[in-house]
mmCIF file of C-alpha atoms and ligand atoms in Angstrom:
data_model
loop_
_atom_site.group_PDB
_atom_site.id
_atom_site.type_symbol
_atom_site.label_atom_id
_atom_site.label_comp_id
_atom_site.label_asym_id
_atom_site.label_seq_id
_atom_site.Cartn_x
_atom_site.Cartn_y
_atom_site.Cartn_z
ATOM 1 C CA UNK M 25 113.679 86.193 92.373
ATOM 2 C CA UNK M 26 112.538 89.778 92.190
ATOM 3 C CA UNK M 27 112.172 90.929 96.086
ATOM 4 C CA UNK M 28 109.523 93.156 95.499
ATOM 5 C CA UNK M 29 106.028 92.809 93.867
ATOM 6 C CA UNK M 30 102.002 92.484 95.475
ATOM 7 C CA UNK M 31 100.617 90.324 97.420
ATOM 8 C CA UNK M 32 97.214 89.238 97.724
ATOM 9 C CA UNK M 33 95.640 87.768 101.162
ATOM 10 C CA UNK M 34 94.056 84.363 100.459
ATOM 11 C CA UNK M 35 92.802 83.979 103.735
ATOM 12 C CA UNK M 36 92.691 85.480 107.439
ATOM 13 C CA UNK M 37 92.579 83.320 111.092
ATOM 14 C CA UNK M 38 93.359 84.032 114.341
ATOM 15 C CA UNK M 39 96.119 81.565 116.120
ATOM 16 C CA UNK M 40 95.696 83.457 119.739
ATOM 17 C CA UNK M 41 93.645 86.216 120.745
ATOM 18 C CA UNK M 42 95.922 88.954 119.392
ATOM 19 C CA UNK M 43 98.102 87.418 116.726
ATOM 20 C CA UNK M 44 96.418 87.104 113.074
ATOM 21 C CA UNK M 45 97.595 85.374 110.517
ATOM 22 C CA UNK M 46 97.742 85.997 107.291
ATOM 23 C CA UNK M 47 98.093 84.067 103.613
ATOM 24 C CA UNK M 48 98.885 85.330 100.353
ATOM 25 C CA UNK M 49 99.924 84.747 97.349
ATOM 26 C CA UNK M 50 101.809 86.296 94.403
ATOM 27 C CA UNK M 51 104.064 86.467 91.814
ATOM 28 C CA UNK M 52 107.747 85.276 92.492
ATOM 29 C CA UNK M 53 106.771 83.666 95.685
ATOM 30 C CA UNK M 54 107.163 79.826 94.454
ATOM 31 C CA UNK M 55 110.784 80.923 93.505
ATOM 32 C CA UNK M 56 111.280 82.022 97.080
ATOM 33 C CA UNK M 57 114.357 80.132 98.106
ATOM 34 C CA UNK M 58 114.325 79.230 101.852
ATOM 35 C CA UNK M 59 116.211 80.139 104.608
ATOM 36 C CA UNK M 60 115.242 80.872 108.632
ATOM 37 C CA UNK M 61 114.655 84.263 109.467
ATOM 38 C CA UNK M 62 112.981 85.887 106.274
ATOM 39 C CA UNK M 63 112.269 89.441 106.556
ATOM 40 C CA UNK M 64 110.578 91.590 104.196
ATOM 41 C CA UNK M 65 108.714 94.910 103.884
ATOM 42 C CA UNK M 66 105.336 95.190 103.637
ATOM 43 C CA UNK M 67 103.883 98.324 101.956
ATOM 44 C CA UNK M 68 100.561 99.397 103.402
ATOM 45 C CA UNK M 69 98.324 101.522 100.837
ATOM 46 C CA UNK M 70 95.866 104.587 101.819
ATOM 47 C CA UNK M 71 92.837 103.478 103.582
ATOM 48 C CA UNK M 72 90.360 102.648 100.268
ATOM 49 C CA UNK M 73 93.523 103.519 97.791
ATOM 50 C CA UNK M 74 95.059 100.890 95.789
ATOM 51 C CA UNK M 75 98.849 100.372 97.064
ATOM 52 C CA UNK M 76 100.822 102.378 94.759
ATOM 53 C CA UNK M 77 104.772 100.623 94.103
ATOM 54 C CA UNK M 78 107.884 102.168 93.494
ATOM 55 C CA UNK M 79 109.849 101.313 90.022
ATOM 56 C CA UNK M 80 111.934 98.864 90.708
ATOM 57 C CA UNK M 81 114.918 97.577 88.500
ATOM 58 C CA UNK M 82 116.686 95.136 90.797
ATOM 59 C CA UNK M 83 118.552 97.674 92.755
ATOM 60 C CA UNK M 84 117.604 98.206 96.958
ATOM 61 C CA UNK M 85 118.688 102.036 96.448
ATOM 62 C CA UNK M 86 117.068 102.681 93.434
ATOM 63 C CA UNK M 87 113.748 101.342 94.755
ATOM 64 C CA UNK M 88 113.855 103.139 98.062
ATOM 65 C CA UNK M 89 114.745 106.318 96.554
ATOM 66 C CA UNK M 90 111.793 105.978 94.028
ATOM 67 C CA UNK M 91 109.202 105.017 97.400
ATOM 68 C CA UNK M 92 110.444 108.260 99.231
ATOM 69 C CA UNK M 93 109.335 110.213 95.613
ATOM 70 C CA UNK M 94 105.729 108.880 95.803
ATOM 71 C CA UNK M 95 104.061 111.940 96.766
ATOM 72 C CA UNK M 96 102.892 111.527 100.931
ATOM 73 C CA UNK M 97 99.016 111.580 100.165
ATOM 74 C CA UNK M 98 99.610 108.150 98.062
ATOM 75 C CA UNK M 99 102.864 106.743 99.296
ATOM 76 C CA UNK M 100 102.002 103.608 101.193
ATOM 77 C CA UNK M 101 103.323 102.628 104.518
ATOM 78 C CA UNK M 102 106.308 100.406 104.979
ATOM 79 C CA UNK M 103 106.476 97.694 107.814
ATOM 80 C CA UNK M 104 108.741 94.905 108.669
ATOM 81 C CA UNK M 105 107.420 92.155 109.452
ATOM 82 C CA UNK M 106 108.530 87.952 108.903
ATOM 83 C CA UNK M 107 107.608 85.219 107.440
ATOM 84 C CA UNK M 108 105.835 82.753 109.227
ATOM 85 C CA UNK M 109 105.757 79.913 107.252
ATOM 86 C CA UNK M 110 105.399 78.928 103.531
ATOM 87 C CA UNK M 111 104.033 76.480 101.037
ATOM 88 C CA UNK M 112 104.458 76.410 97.287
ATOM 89 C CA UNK M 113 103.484 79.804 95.912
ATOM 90 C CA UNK M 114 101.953 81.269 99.553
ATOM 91 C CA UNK M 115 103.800 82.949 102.460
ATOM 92 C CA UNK M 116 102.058 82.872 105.915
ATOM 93 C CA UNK M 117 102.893 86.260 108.159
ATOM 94 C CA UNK M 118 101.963 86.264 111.439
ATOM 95 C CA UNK M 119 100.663 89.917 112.857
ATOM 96 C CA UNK M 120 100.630 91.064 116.646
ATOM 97 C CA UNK M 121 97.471 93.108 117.462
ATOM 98 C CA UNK M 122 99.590 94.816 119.954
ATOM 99 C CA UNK M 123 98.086 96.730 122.907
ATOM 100 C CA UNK M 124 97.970 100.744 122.572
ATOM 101 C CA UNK M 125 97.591 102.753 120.068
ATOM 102 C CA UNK M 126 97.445 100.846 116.636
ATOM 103 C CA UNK M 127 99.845 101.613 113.976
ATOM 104 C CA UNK M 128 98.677 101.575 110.128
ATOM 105 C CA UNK M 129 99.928 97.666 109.674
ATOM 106 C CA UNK M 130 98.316 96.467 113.053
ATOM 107 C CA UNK M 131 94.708 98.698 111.702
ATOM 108 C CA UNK M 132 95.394 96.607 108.785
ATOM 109 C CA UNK M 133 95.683 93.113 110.308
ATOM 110 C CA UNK M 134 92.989 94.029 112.214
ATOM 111 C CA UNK M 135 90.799 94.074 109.396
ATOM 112 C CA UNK M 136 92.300 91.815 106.799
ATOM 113 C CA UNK M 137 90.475 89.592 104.527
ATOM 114 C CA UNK M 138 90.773 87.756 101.222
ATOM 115 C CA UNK M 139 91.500 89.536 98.138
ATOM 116 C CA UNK M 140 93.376 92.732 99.928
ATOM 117 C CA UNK M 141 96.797 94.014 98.503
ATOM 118 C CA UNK M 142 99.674 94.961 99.662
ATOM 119 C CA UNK M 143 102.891 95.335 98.212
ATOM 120 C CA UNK M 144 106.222 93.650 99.755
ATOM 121 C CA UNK M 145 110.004 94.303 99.497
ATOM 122 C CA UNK M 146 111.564 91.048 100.714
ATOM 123 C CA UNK M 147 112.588 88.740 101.528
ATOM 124 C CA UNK M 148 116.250 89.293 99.974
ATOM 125 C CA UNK M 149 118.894 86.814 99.924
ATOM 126 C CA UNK M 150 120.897 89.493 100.151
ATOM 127 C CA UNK M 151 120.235 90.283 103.639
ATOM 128 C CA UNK M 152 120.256 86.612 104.625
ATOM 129 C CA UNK M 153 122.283 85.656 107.563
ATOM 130 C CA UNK M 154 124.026 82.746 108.643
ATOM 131 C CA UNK M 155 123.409 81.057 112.137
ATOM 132 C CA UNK M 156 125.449 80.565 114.483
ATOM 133 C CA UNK M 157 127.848 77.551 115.049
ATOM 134 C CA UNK M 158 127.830 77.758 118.814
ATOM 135 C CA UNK M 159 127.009 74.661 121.227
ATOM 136 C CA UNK M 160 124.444 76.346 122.434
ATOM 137 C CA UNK M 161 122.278 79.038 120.351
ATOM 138 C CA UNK M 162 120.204 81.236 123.211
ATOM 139 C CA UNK M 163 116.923 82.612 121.277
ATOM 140 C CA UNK M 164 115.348 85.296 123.528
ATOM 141 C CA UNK M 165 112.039 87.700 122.284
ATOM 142 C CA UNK M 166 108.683 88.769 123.104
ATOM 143 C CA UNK M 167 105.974 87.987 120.930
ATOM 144 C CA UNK M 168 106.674 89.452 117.549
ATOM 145 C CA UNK M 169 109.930 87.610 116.981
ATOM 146 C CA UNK M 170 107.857 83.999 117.152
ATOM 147 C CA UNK M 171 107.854 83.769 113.402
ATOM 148 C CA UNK M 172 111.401 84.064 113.180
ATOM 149 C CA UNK M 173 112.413 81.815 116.235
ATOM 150 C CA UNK M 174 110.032 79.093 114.643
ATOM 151 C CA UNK M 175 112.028 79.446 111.623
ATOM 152 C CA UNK M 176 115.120 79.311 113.385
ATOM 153 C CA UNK M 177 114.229 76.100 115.143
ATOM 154 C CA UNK M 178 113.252 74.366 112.072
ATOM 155 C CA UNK M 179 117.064 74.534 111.173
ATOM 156 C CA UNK M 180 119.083 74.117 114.642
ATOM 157 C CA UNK M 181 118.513 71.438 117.598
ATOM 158 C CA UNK M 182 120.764 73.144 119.903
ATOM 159 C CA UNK M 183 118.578 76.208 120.605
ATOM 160 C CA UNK M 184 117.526 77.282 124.171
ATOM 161 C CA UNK M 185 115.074 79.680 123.872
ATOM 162 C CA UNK M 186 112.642 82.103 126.090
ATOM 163 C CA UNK M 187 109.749 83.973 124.824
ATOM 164 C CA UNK M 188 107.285 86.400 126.376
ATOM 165 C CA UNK M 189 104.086 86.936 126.050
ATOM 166 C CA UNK M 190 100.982 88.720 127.368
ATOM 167 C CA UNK M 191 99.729 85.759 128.601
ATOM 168 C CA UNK M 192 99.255 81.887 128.428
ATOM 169 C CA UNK M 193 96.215 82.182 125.521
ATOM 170 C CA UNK M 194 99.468 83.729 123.327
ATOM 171 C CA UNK M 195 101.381 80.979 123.507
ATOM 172 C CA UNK M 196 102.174 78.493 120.132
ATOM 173 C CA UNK M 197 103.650 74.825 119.768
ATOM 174 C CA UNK M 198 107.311 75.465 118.955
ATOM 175 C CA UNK M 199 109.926 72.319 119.472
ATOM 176 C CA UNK M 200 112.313 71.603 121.731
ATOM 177 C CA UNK M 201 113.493 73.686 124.890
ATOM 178 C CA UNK M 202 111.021 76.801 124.728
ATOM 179 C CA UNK M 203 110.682 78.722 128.263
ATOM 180 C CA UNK M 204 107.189 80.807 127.931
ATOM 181 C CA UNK M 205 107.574 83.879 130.315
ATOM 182 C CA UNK M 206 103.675 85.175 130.819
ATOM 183 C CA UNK M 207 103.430 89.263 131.313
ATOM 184 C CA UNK M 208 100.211 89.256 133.090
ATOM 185 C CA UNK M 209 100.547 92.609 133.474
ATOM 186 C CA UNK M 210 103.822 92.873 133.946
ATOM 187 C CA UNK M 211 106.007 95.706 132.398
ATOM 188 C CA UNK M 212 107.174 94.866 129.116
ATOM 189 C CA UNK M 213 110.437 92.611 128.908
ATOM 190 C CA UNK M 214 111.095 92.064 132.855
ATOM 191 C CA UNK M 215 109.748 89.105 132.824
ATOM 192 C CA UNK M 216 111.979 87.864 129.858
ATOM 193 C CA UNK M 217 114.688 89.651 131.490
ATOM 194 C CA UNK M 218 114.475 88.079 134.605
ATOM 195 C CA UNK M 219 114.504 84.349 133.263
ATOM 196 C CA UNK M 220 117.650 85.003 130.710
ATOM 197 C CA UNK M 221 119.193 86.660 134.801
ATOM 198 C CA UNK M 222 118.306 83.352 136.048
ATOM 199 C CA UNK M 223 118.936 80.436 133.116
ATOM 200 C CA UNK M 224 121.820 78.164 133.715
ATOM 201 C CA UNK M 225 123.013 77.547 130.251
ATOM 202 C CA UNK M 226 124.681 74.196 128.960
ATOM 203 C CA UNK M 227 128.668 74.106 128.653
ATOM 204 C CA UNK M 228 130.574 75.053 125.740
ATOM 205 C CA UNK M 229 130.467 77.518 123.131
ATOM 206 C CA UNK M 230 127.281 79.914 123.056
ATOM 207 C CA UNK M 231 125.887 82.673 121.346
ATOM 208 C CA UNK M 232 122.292 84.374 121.018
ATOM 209 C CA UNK M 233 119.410 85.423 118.942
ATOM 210 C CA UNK M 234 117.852 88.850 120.934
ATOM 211 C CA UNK M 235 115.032 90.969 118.948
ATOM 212 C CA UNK M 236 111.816 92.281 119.997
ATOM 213 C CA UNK M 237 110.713 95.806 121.795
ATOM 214 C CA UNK M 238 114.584 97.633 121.323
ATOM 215 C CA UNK M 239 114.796 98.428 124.948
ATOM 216 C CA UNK M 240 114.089 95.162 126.163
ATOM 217 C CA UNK M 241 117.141 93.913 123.474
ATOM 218 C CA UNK M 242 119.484 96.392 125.238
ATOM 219 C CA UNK M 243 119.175 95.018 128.203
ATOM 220 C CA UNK M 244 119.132 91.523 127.573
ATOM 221 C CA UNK M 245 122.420 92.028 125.384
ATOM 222 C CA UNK M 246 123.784 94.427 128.730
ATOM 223 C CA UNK M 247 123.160 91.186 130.426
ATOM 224 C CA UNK M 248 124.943 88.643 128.707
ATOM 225 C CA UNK M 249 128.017 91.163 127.859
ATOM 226 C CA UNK M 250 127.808 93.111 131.183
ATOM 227 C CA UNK M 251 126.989 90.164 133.740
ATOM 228 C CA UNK M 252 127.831 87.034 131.843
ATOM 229 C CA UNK M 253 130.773 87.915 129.885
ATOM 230 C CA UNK M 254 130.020 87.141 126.613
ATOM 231 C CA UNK M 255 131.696 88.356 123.371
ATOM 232 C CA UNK M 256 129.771 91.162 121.641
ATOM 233 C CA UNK M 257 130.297 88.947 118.522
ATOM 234 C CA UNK M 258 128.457 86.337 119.892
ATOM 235 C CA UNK M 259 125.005 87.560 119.790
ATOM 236 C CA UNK M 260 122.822 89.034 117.078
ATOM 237 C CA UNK M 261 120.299 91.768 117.959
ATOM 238 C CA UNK M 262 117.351 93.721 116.496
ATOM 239 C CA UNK M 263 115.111 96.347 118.502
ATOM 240 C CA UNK M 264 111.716 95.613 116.175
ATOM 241 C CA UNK M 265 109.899 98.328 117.610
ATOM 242 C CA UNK M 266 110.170 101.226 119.620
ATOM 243 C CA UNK M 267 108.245 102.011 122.923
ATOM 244 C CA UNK M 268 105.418 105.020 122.425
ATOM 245 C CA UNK M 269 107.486 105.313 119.151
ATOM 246 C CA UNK M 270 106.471 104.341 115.066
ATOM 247 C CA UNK M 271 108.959 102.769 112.829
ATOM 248 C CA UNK M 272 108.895 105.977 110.619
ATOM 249 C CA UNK M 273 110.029 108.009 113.844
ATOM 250 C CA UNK M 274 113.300 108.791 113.699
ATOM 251 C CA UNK M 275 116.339 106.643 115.357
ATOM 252 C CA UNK M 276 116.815 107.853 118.549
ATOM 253 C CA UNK M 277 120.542 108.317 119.757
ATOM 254 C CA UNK M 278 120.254 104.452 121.479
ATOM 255 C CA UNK M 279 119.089 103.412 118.208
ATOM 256 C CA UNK M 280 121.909 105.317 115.986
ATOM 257 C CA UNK M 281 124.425 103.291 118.769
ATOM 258 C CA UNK M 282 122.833 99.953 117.924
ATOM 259 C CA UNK M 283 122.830 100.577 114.275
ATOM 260 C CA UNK M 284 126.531 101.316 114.381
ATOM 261 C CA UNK M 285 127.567 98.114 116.551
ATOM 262 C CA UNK M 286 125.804 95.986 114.320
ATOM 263 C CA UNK M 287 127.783 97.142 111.189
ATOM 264 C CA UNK M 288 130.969 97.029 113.456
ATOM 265 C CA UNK M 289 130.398 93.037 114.566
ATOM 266 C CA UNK M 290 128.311 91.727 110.971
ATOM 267 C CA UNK M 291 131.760 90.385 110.250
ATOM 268 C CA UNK M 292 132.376 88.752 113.121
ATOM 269 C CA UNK M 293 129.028 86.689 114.039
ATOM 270 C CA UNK M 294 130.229 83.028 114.225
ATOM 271 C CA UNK M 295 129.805 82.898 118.050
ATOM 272 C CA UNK M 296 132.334 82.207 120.104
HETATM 273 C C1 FAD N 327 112.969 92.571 111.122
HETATM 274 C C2 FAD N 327 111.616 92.724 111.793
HETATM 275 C C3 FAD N 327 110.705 91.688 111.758
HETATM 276 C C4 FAD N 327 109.463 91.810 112.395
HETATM 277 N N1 FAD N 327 108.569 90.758 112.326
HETATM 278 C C5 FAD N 327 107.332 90.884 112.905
HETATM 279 C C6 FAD N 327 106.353 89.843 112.788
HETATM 280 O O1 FAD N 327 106.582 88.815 112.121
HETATM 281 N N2 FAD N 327 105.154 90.026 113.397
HETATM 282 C C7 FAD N 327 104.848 91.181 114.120
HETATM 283 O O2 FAD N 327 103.723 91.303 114.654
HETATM 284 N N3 FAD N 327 105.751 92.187 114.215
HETATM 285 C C8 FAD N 327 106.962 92.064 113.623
HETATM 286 N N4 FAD N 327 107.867 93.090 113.707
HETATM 287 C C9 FAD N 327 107.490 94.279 114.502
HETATM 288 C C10 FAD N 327 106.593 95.244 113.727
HETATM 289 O O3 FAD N 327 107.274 95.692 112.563
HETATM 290 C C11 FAD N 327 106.287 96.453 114.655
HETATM 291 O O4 FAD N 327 105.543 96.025 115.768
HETATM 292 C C12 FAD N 327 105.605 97.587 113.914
HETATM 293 O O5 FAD N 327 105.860 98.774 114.652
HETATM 294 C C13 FAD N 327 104.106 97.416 113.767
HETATM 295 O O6 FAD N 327 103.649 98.500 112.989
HETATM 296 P P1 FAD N 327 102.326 99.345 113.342
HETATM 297 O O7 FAD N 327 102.000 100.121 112.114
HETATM 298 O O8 FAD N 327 101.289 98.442 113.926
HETATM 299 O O9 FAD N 327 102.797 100.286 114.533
HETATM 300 P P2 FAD N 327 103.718 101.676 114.506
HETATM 301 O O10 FAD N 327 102.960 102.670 113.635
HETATM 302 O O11 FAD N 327 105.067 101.311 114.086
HETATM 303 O O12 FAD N 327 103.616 102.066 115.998
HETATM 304 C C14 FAD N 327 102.392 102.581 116.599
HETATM 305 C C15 FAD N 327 102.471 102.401 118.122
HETATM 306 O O13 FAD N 327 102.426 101.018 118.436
HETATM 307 C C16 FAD N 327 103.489 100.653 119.318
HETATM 308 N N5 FAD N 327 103.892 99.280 118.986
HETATM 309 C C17 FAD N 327 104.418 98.835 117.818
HETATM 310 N N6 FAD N 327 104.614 97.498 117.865
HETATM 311 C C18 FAD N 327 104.213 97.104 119.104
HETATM 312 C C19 FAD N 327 104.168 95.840 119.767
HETATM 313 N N7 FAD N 327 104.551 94.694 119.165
HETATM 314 N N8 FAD N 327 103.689 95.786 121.047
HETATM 315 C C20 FAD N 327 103.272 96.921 121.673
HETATM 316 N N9 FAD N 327 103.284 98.143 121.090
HETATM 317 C C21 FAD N 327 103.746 98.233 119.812
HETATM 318 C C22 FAD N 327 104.581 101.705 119.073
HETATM 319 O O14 FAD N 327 105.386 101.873 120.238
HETATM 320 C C23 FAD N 327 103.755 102.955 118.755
HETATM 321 O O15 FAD N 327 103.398 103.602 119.957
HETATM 322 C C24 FAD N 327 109.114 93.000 113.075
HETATM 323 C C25 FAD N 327 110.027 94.077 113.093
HETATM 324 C C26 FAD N 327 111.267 93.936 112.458
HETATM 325 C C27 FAD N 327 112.223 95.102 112.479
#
C-alpha cells in the first residue's frame, strides 16, 4: 500500500468531553494491513486552503524532502497521531482537545466535520514494531497514547497497564487489567508516576510500553531502570509531545538523548 494519500472525514463524535473522534475514508485504506500501534502523519492544510501534498514515489526521503519545498504560506502542517480503530476502507483516529493553548491539529479536531481533507503519511509497515515477548508487558501513558494501548491489547493478554487522565468523564472501556489514574488537577504525569512507584508487578520476565507528554516518559523509564532495575532493552518509549513546546519546535538536548538511545536499543527490544 502507498503510505501516503487524502483522507476524507466521514463523520465526527465525541467519546469524552475532550477526545473527538474522527472517521475517514480514502484511497489505499482497505489494503491497510493490520498491526497494533499504527502511526501515521497527518498533514493539516491552511485554514480555508485545500491541503497541498508532496510528490511522492514510494520513497520516505524523497517525500519529506519534497514537503519541506512546499513554500511555508501553503505547506500544510504535519502531526502524529494513531489509529484508533478500523473497518474495511475507514480508519477511526482519536484526537485529545488538550488543555492550553491549541495547536493547528487540536483547532482542527475541534472543528471537524464530514467531507474535510487532510492528507496522511502512514501508517508504514516499515516502521512497524514487534511486541514484546515478556511475561508481563507494563503499558503506561496519559491520554493520547489510548489508541495505541487499545491496539496493543487487542493482540496481548499479559498486559498490565496504567493510564492517566484529566478525570473520570475521560475514561474508555479497554480489557483486562487497566489502572485509571484521575489528574483532577494534579500536575501532569505524577499521578501516573506515582502508581507505576507503587505497582507490584507479577513474576517473571517483564518489559514496558511508556509514551505520552516526553517528560513524564523520562521519568517513568528513570523509574523502572533507576529504582527497579530493569534492562534499558526492556522497555520501549516515545515522548508524544512536549510541555509549552509544538512538535515543529526543535528537539531539545533531552530529546536529541532520547532519540539517540532509541536507535542504540531498536535492536535489542525483545524484553528481558
Ligand atoms: C507516535 C505518536 C502518536 C500520537 N498519537 C496521538 C493520538 O492518537 N491522539 C492524540 O490526541 N495525540 C496523539 N499524539 C500526540 C499529538 O501528536 C500531540 O499532542 C500534538 O502536539 C498535537 O498537535 P497540536 O497541533 O494540537 O499541538 P502543538 O502545535 O504540537 O502544540 C501546541 C501546544 O499544545 C501543547 N500540547 C500538545 N499536546 C498536548 C496534550 N496532549 N496535552 C496538553 N498539552 C498539549 C504543547 O505543549 C504546546 O504548548 C501522538 C504523538 C506521537 C508522536
Amino acid at each position: 500500500m502507498n503510505p501516503a494519500g487524502l483522507l476524507e472525514v466521514t463523520a465526527v463524535r465525541r467519546v469524552t468531553p475532550r477526545t473527538v473522534r474522527v472517521t475517514f475514508t480514502g484511497s489505499g485504506l482497505a489494503d491497510l494491513e493490520p498491526w497494533p500501534d499504527q502511526q501515521l502523519k497527518l498533514l493539516f492544510p491552511p485554514p480555508g486552503r485545500p491541503v497541498r501534498l508532496p510528490s511522492d514515489d514510494g520513497d520516505v526521503m524523497r517525500w519529506y524532502q519534497a514537503y519541506l519545498a512546499i513554500p511555508s504560506g501553503e505547506r500544510p502542517v504535519m502531526r502524529s497521531y494513531t489509529v484508533r480503530s478500523r473497518d474495511r476502507d475507514t480508519i477511526d483516529v482519536d484526537f485529545v482537545l488538550h488543555p492550553g493553548p491549541a495547536g493547528p491539529a487540536t483547532a482542527w479536531a475541534r472543528q471537524a466535520a464530514a467531507g474535510d481533507v487532510l492528507g496522511r503519511y502512514g501508517p508504514d509497515p516499515a516502521y512497524r514494531r514487534p511486541l514484546s515477548t515478556a511475561d508481563t508487558l507494563v503499558c503506561a501513558g496519559d491520554e493520547t497514547t489510548i489508541p495505541a494501548i487499545a491496539s496493543i491489547l487487542s493482540e496481548v493478554d499479559n498486559a498490565v497497564v496504567f493510564v492517566e487522565v484529566a478525570g473520570a468523564a475521560e475514561e474508555q472501556p479497554l480489557p483486562g487489567e487497566v489502572h485509571w489514574l484521575h489528574r483532577d488537577g494534579a500536575e501532569h504525569g505524577s499521578r501516573l508516576l506515582a502508581a507505576v512507584r507503587d505497582a507490584k508487578l507479577p513474576d517473571g520476565s517483564v518489559a514496558a510500553w511508556l509514551a505520552g507528554e516526553a517528560g513524564m516518559v523520562r521519568a517513568l523509564r528513570r523509574h523502572l531502570v533507576g529504582d527497579r532495575g530493569w534492562d534499558k532493552s526492556a522497555i520501549e518509549f516515545t515522548g508524544y509531545w512536549r510541555r509549552r513546546l509544538t512538535q515543529d519546535d526543535a528537539p531539545t538536548p533531552e530529546d536529541l538523548a532520547d532519540a539517540a538511545e532509541k536507535l542504540g536499543d531498536s535492536a535489542g527490544w525483545t524484553g528481558n
